[in-house]
PDB file of C-alpha atoms in Angstrom:
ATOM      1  CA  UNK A1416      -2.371 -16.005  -2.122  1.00 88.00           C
ATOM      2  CA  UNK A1417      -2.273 -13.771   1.192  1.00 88.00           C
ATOM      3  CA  UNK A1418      -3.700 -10.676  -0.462  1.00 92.00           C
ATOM      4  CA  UNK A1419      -6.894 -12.866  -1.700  1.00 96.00           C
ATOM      5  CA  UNK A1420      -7.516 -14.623   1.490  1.00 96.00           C
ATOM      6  CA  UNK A1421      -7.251 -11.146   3.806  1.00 96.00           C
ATOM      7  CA  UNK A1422      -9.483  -9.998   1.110  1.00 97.00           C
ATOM      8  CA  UNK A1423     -11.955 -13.232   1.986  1.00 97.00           C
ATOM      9  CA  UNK A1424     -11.532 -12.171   5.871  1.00 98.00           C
ATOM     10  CA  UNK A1425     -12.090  -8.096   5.413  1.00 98.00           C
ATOM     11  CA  UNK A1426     -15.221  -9.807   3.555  1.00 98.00           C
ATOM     12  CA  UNK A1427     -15.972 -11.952   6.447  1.00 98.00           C
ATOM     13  CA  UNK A1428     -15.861  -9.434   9.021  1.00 98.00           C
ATOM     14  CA  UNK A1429     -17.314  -6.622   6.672  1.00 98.00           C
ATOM     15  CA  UNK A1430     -20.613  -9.412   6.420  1.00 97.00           C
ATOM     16  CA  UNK A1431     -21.080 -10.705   9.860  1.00 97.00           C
ATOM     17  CA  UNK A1432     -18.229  -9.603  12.009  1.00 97.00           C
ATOM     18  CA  UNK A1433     -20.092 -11.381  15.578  1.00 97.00           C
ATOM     19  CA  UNK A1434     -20.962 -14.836  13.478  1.00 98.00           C
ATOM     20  CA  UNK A1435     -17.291 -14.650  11.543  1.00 98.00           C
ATOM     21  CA  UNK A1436     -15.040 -13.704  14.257  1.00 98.00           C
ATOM     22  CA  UNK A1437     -14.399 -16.409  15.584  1.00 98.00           C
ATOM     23  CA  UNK A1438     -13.296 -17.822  12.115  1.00 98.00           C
ATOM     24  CA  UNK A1439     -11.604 -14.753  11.423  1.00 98.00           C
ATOM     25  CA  UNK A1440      -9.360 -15.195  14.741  1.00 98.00           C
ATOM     26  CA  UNK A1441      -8.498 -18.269  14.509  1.00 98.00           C
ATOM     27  CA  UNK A1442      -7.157 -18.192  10.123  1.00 98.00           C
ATOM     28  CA  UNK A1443      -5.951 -15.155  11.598  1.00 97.00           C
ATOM     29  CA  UNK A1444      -3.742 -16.844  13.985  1.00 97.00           C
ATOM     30  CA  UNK A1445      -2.740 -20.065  11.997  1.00 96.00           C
ATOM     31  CA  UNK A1446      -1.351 -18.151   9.117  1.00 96.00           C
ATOM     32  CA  UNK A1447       0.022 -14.400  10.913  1.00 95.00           C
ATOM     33  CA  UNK A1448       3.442 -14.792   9.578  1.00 94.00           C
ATOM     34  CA  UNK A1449       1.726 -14.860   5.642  1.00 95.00           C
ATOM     35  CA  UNK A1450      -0.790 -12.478   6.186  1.00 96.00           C
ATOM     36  CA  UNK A1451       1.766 -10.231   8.393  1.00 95.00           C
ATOM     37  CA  UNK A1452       1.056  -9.280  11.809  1.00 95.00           C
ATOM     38  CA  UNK A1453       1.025  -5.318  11.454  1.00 95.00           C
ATOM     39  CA  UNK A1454      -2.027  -5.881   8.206  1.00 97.00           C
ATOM     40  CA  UNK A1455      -4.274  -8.595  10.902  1.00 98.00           C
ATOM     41  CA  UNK A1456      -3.776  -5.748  13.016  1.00 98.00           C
ATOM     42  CA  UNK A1457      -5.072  -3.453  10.685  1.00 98.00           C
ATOM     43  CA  UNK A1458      -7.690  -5.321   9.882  1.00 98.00           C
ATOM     44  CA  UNK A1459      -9.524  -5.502  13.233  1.00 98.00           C
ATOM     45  CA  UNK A1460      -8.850  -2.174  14.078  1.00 98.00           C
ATOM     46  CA  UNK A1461     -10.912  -1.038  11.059  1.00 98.00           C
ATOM     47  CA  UNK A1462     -13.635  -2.457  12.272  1.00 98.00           C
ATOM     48  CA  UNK A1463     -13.303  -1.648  15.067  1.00 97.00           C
ATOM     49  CA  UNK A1464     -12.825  -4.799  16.801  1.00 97.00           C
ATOM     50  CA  UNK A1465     -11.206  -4.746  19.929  1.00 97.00           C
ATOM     51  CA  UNK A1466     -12.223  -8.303  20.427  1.00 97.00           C
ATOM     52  CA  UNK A1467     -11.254  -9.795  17.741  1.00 98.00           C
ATOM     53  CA  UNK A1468      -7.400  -7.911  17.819  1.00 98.00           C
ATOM     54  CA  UNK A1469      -7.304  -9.498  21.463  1.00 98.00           C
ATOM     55  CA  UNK A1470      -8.096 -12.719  20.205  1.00 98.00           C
ATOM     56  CA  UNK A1471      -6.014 -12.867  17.257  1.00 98.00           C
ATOM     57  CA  UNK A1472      -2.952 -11.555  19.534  1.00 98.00           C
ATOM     58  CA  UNK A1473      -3.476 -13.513  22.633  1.00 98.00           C
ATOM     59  CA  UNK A1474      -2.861 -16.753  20.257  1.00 97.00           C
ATOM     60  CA  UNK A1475       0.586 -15.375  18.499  1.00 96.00           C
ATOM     61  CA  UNK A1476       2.015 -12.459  21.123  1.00 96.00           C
ATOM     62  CA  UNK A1477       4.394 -15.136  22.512  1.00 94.00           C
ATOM     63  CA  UNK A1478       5.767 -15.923  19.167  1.00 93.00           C
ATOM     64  CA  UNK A1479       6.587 -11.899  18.203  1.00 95.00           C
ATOM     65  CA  UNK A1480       9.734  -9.817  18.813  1.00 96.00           C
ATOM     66  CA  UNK A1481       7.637  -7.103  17.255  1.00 96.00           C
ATOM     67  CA  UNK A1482       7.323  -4.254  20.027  1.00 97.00           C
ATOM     68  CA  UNK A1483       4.080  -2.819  17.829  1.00 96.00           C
ATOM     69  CA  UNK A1484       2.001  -6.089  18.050  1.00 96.00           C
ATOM     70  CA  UNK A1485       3.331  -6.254  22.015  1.00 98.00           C
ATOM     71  CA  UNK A1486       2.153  -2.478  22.475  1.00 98.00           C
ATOM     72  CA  UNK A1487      -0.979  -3.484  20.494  1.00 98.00           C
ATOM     73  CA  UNK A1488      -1.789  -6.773  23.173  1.00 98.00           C
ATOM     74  CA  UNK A1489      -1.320  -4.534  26.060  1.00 98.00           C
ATOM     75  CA  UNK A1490      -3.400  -1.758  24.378  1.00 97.00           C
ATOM     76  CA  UNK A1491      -6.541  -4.446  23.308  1.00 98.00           C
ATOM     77  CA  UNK A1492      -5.861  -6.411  26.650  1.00 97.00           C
ATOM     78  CA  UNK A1493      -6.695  -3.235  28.557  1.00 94.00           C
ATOM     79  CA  UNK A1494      -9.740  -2.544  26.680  1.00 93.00           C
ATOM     80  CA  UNK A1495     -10.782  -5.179  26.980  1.00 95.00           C
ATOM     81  CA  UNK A1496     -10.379  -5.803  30.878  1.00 92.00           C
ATOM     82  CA  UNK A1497      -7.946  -8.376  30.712  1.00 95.00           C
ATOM     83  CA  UNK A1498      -5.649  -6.926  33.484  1.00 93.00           C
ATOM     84  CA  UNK A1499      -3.860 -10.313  34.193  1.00 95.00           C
ATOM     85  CA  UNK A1500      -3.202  -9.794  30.965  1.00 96.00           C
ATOM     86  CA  UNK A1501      -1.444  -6.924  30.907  1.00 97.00           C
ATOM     87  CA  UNK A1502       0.211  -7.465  34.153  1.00 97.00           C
ATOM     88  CA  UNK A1503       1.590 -10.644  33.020  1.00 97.00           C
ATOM     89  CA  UNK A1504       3.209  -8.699  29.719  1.00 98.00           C
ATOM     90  CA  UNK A1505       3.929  -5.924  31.307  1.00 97.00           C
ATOM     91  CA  UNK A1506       6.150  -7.872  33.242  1.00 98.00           C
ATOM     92  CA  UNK A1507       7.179 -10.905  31.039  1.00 97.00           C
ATOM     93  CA  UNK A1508       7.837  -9.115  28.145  1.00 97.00           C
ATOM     94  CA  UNK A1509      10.903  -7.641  26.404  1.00 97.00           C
ATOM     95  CA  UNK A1510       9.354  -5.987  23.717  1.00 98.00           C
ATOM     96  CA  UNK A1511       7.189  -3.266  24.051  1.00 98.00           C
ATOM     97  CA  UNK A1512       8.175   0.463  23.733  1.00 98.00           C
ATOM     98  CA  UNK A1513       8.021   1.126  27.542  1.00 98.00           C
ATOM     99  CA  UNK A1514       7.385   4.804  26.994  1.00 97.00           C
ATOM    100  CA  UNK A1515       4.108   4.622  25.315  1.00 98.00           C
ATOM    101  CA  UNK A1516       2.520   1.314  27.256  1.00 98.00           C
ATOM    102  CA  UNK A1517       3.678   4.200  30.060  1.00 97.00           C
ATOM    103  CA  UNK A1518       1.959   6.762  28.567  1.00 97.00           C
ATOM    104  CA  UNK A1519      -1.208   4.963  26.814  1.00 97.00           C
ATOM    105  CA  UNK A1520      -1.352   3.303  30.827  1.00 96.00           C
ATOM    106  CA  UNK A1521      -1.826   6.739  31.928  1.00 95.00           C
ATOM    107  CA  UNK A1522      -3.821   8.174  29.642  1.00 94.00           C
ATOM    108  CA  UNK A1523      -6.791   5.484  30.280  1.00 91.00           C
ATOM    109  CA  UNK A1524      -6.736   6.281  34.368  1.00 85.00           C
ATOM    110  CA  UNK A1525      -7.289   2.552  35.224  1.00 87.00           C
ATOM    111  CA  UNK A1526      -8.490   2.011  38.927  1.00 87.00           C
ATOM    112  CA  UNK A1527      -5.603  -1.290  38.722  1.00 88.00           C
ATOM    113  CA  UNK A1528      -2.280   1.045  38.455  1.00 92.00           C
ATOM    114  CA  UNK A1529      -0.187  -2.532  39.200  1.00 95.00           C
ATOM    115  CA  UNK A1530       0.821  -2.404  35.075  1.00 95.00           C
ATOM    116  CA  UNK A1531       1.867   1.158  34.915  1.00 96.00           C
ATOM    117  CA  UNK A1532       3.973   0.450  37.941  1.00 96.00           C
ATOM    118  CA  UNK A1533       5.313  -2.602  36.594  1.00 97.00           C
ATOM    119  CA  UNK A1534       6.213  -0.784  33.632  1.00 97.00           C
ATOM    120  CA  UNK A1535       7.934   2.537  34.966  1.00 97.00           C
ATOM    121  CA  UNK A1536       9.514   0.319  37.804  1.00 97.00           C
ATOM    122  CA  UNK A1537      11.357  -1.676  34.678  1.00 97.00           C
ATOM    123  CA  UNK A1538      12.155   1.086  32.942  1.00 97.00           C
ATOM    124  CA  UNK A1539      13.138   3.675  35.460  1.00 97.00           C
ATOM    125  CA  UNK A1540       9.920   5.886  35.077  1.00 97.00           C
ATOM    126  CA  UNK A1541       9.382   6.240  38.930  1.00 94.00           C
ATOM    127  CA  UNK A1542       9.799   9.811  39.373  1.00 95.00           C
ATOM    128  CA  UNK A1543       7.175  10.057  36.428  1.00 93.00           C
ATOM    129  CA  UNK A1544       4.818   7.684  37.409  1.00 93.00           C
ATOM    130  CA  UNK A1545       4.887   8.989  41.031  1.00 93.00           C
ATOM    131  CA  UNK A1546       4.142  12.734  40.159  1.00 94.00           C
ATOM    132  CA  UNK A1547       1.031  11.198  37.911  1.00 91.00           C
ATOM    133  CA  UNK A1548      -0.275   9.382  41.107  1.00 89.00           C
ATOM    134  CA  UNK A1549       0.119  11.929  42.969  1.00 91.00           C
ATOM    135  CA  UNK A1550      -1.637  14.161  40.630  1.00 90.00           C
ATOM    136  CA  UNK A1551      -4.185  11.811  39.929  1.00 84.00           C
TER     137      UNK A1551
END
C-alpha cells in the first residue's frame, strides 16, 4: 500500500535522513508513479532536503510531463550547484512554467546567468531579462 510505505520513508528520513537517503532516493525513484511525484516532492521538502529532492528527480525528470516536478529539478538543481543541470533543462525541456524558472532564476542572482538567458530567450522574456541585467 503507497500510503504505508511513504509512511515507512517519512520514518526513514524522520530517523536518519544522511544514513537513509540514499535508500529513500532510490524506492523513491523505482516506485514515483505509486507514491505520486507531487507527495515524494513533499516529502523531501519537509525535511528539508534539497539533496535528496535532486536525487529523487534527477532519476525520473525525463519520464514527467509535469511542469511542477520540472520547475522543482531546476529549483533543487540550482541549489544545489548543478548548473549543467539546469542549463541542460532549461534548454531541453518542454515543461516548465517559463515565467517562474524566469523569475525564481532571478530572484537567486546566480553569478552563471546562461539559464535565465536560455529561458527568457525561449520564451520571449528578453526585454525583461535585459532590464534585470542591466539593473543587476
Amino acid at each position: 500500500e503507497p500510503d504505508k510505505a511513504m509512511e515507512v520513508l517519512n520514518d526513514m528520513l524522520r530517523t536518519n535522513i544522511r544514513q537513509n537517503l540514499p535508500v529513500v532516493v532510490a524506492v523513491s525513484a523505482k516506485y514515483s508513479d505509486a507514491f505520486g511525484g507531487e507527495n515524494l516532492v513533499q516529502m523531501f521538502e519537509n525535511y528539508q532536503s534539497n539533496e535528496g529532492l535532486f536525487r529523487y528527480l534527477a532519476q525520473t525528470i525525463n519520464y514527467s510531463t509535469d511542469p511542477n516536478i520540472h520547475f522543482k529539478y531546476i529549483q533543487a538543481a540550482a541549489l544545489m550547484g548543478q548548473f549543467k543541470e539546469v542549463v541542460r533543462v532549461a534548454r531541453e525541456s518542454d515543461y516548465y512554467d517559463p515565467e517562474k524558472t524566469r523569475d525564481f532564476l532571478m530572484e537567486q542572482k546566480f553569478p552563471d546567468q546562461l539559464p535565465l538567458m536560455i529561458v527568457c530567450d525561449r520564451y520571449d522574456f528578453v526585454d525583461k531579462m535585459t532590464r534585470y541585467l542591466y539593473q543587476h
